[in-house]
């Protein structure tokens, strides 16, 4: 039997570079800020970083609008800062993976600018999805597709050569035109991009909208859907022509062919596909190494929902013959402390769920700030930056609330994040007790809980790919991993007795050896 590859059981730390640490005092986090805090990441015990996009970008969608896929934006310190980070991370045995955005470019990308200049029917326009509009003057969009960020998925450009202006497709913001993957130039360019970063020592990629890219040739209308399900991130419906088209698998096979030249590198796809058989297709041996599974993010804090999410994710992994992946949070969703009810209850539940997640076999993704128990922040209208706010006509506030910078020290904003008082998103009052400094010496803190759980996880020799469910009362959840560790969660409203066994870690106090609501514990048996 071959030894498991590093990614199959890694703890990845998702690092939103704008919000982690600012080294140059402009109020925005950067890569030298990450390098300066590698000791923190090392003491947290993570195996790898996933950096949200740092490529050159106008930052309309904070880097998911890439204008030059083979350079680092000066805002983050340029290429030299990335080289410094990769070298310093390697010295402490932390791998660096990057975000890759193959579905679309920025409208500032030279290709798109050339497409605008070249006009209808040109090879330049053939790199994107330009179409004539419907109706007498082409005034109506070519189909009824909606943007995930709200509003139509088409924007009209100015008339050229006396012809009515064409429309171009963008599944996200108008500043993120979708690439036409039927054009072989696109795959050739992506191969250059992959090799460019892999040759620089990057250990792999998180692939944005990995179920996007391929579009059906005739771009058929989509079925009418509830407004909410059009714009919500991390959702998908099986009959949605915008996503999960069969042609996407050939693209993943091409990507894998390149990755196979770098055997220590891995890909993890953002795949919003909830049918397990469809999801598993992305993880065939010649496609992605890992696929994000969003079931835990979507599960309510009930024993039933959490169990169902775990069972489903394990079943998908089994079907795909691939390591399961777990995540409670990311830069697109409300932070779990707030999802679970905010305040003391939200925090206790989030801590308990962290123990559930970190007990499970497979790869785990921790989103920066999760280890501090940060809640979402209610931001005033005038500071919101997420394009979702504008595109939804101010009906959806977007994702800024989970992207507020991390607090490092002190009692007032910006809590050691930056030398500038004005951070790119304002940091709230009252975060003093949540800072790294305040938590790192407190054995009861959320940070200490994460450190201990990750340390224990690293010491476990077998994680396998399955768990054994143990009988419990309906509001409890108990499973045993292949190495014998038992994880127990009390998702009910009453304190319960602990079963026999040695408690090696608990997410909260166990008064009198009993387990209060919203608590999880790890138990071992000699
Ligand atoms: C998914 C990313 O996670 C999200 O942040 C981004 O806005 C969209 N893809 C578009 O790239």
PDB file of N, CA and C in Angstrom, residues 294-328:
ATOM      1  N   UNK A 294     -19.199  21.085   0.783  1.00  0.00           N
ATOM      2  CA  UNK A 294     -19.771  22.195   1.564  1.00  0.00           C
ATOM      3  C   UNK A 294     -20.917  21.762   2.471  1.00  0.00           C
ATOM      4  N   UNK A 295     -21.041  20.454   2.699  1.00  0.00           N
ATOM      5  CA  UNK A 295     -22.183  19.996   3.503  1.00  0.00           C
ATOM      6  C   UNK A 295     -22.151  20.528   4.934  1.00  0.00           C
ATOM      7  N   UNK A 296     -20.955  20.539   5.535  1.00  0.00           N
ATOM      8  CA  UNK A 296     -20.894  20.999   6.938  1.00  0.00           C
ATOM      9  C   UNK A 296     -21.200  22.490   7.035  1.00  0.00           C
ATOM     10  N   UNK A 297     -20.798  23.246   6.022  1.00  0.00           N
ATOM     11  CA  UNK A 297     -21.090  24.687   6.036  1.00  0.00           C
ATOM     12  C   UNK A 297     -22.598  24.897   6.064  1.00  0.00           C
ATOM     13  N   UNK A 298     -23.294  24.026   5.355  1.00  0.00           N
ATOM     14  CA  UNK A 298     -24.744  24.231   5.210  1.00  0.00           C
ATOM     15  C   UNK A 298     -25.560  23.586   6.307  1.00  0.00           C
ATOM     16  N   UNK A 299     -24.895  22.796   7.188  1.00  0.00           N
ATOM     17  CA  UNK A 299     -25.662  22.048   8.199  1.00  0.00           C
ATOM     18  C   UNK A 299     -26.013  22.932   9.394  1.00  0.00           C
ATOM     19  N   UNK A 300     -27.256  22.837   9.856  1.00  0.00           N
ATOM     20  CA  UNK A 300     -27.644  23.503  11.106  1.00  0.00           C
ATOM     21  C   UNK A 300     -26.983  22.786  12.274  1.00  0.00           C
ATOM     22  N   UNK A 301     -26.996  23.450  13.424  1.00  0.00           N
ATOM     23  CA  UNK A 301     -26.389  22.831  14.606  1.00  0.00           C
ATOM     24  C   UNK A 301     -27.404  21.891  15.269  1.00  0.00           C
ATOM     25  N   UNK A 302     -27.676  20.777  14.614  1.00  0.00           N
ATOM     26  CA  UNK A 302     -28.482  19.723  15.238  1.00  0.00           C
ATOM     27  C   UNK A 302     -27.747  18.417  14.983  1.00  0.00           C
ATOM     28  N   UNK A 303     -27.934  17.460  15.885  1.00  0.00           N
ATOM     29  CA  UNK A 303     -27.227  16.185  15.729  1.00  0.00           C
ATOM     30  C   UNK A 303     -27.597  15.547  14.392  1.00  0.00           C
ATOM     31  N   UNK A 304     -28.869  15.662  14.029  1.00  0.00           N
ATOM     32  CA  UNK A 304     -29.331  15.035  12.797  1.00  0.00           C
ATOM     33  C   UNK A 304     -28.653  15.658  11.577  1.00  0.00           C
ATOM     34  N   UNK A 305     -28.662  17.009  11.525  1.00  0.00           N
ATOM     35  CA  UNK A 305     -28.103  17.689  10.344  1.00  0.00           C
ATOM     36  C   UNK A 305     -26.594  17.453  10.233  1.00  0.00           C
ATOM     37  N   UNK A 306     -25.912  17.485  11.377  1.00  0.00           N
ATOM     38  CA  UNK A 306     -24.455  17.303  11.327  1.00  0.00           C
ATOM     39  C   UNK A 306     -24.131  15.868  10.898  1.00  0.00           C
ATOM     40  N   UNK A 307     -24.873  14.923  11.450  1.00  0.00           N
ATOM     41  CA  UNK A 307     -24.610  13.529  11.059  1.00  0.00           C
ATOM     42  C   UNK A 307     -24.875  13.315   9.572  1.00  0.00           C
ATOM     43  N   UNK A 308     -25.975  13.883   9.112  1.00  0.00           N
ATOM     44  CA  UNK A 308     -26.317  13.718   7.703  1.00  0.00           C
ATOM     45  C   UNK A 308     -25.217  14.308   6.810  1.00  0.00           C
ATOM     46  N   UNK A 309     -24.691  15.490   7.223  1.00  0.00           N
ATOM     47  CA  UNK A 309     -23.636  16.137   6.427  1.00  0.00           C
ATOM     48  C   UNK A 309     -22.385  15.256   6.393  1.00  0.00           C
ATOM     49  N   UNK A 310     -22.037  14.705   7.544  1.00  0.00           N
ATOM     50  CA  UNK A 310     -20.823  13.873   7.600  1.00  0.00           C
ATOM     51  C   UNK A 310     -21.029  12.601   6.776  1.00  0.00           C
ATOM     52  N   UNK A 311     -22.179  11.961   6.967  1.00  0.00           N
ATOM     53  CA  UNK A 311     -22.427  10.705   6.227  1.00  0.00           C
ATOM     54  C   UNK A 311     -22.382  10.958   4.732  1.00  0.00           C
ATOM     55  N   UNK A 312     -22.987  12.074   4.333  1.00  0.00           N
ATOM     56  CA  UNK A 312     -23.030  12.373   2.916  1.00  0.00           C
ATOM     57  C   UNK A 312     -21.641  12.659   2.342  1.00  0.00           C
ATOM     58  N   UNK A 313     -20.850  13.399   3.094  1.00  0.00           N
ATOM     59  CA  UNK A 313     -19.498  13.716   2.606  1.00  0.00           C
ATOM     60  C   UNK A 313     -18.655  12.459   2.528  1.00  0.00           C
ATOM     61  N   UNK A 314     -18.799  11.589   3.516  1.00  0.00           N
ATOM     62  CA  UNK A 314     -18.025  10.345   3.486  1.00  0.00           C
ATOM     63  C   UNK A 314     -18.473   9.458   2.324  1.00  0.00           C
ATOM     64  N   UNK A 315     -19.781   9.459   2.079  1.00  0.00           N
ATOM     65  CA  UNK A 315     -20.290   8.640   0.971  1.00  0.00           C
ATOM     66  C   UNK A 315     -19.743   9.172  -0.357  1.00  0.00           C
ATOM     67  N   UNK A 316     -19.703  10.504  -0.495  1.00  0.00           N
ATOM     68  CA  UNK A 316     -19.184  11.096  -1.736  1.00  0.00           C
ATOM     69  C   UNK A 316     -17.709  10.739  -1.910  1.00  0.00           C
ATOM     70  N   UNK A 317     -16.962  10.790  -0.811  1.00  0.00           N
ATOM     71  CA  UNK A 317     -15.526  10.477  -0.877  1.00  0.00           C
ATOM     72  C   UNK A 317     -15.321   9.007  -1.245  1.00  0.00           C
ATOM     73  N   UNK A 318     -16.164   8.162  -0.691  1.00  0.00           N
ATOM     74  CA  UNK A 318     -16.071   6.725  -0.969  1.00  0.00           C
ATOM     75  C   UNK A 318     -16.337   6.470  -2.460  1.00  0.00           C
ATOM     76  N   UNK A 319     -17.377   7.098  -2.934  1.00  0.00           N
ATOM     77  CA  UNK A 319     -17.765   6.944  -4.333  1.00  0.00           C
ATOM     78  C   UNK A 319     -16.637   7.416  -5.251  1.00  0.00           C
ATOM     79  N   UNK A 320     -15.975   8.490  -4.819  1.00  0.00           N
ATOM     80  CA  UNK A 320     -14.914   9.082  -5.647  1.00  0.00           C
ATOM     81  C   UNK A 320     -13.567   8.423  -5.392  1.00  0.00           C
ATOM     82  N   UNK A 321     -13.503   7.565  -4.373  1.00  0.00           N
ATOM     83  CA  UNK A 321     -12.235   6.953  -3.987  1.00  0.00           C
ATOM     84  C   UNK A 321     -11.189   8.044  -3.741  1.00  0.00           C
ATOM     85  N   UNK A 322     -11.604   9.037  -2.973  1.00  0.00           N
ATOM     86  CA  UNK A 322     -10.775  10.226  -2.775  1.00  0.00           C
ATOM     87  C   UNK A 322     -10.901  10.657  -1.311  1.00  0.00           C
ATOM     88  N   UNK A 323      -9.911  11.374  -0.772  1.00  0.00           N
ATOM     89  CA  UNK A 323     -10.025  11.763   0.637  1.00  0.00           C
ATOM     90  C   UNK A 323     -11.208  12.705   0.855  1.00  0.00           C
ATOM     91  N   UNK A 324     -11.947  12.536   1.957  1.00  0.00           N
ATOM     92  CA  UNK A 324     -12.989  13.514   2.255  1.00  0.00           C
ATOM     93  C   UNK A 324     -12.371  14.872   2.596  1.00  0.00           C
ATOM     94  N   UNK A 325     -13.133  15.943   2.430  1.00  0.00           N
ATOM     95  CA  UNK A 325     -12.659  17.279   2.818  1.00  0.00           C
ATOM     96  C   UNK A 325     -13.714  17.918   3.707  1.00  0.00           C
ATOM     97  N   UNK A 326     -13.249  18.789   4.609  1.00  0.00           N
ATOM     98  CA  UNK A 326     -14.172  19.382   5.592  1.00  0.00           C
ATOM     99  C   UNK A 326     -13.910  20.858   5.727  1.00  0.00           C
ATOM    100  N   UNK A 327     -14.965  21.615   5.788  1.00  0.00           N
ATOM    101  CA  UNK A 327     -14.825  23.046   6.011  1.00  0.00           C
ATOM    102  C   UNK A 327     -16.085  23.574   6.683  1.00  0.00           C
ATOM    103  N   UNK A 328     -15.892  24.466   7.648  1.00  0.00           N
ATOM    104  CA  UNK A 328     -17.031  25.060   8.346  1.00  0.00           C
ATOM    105  C   UNK A 328     -17.263  26.491   7.890  1.00  0.00           C
TER     106      UNK A 328
END
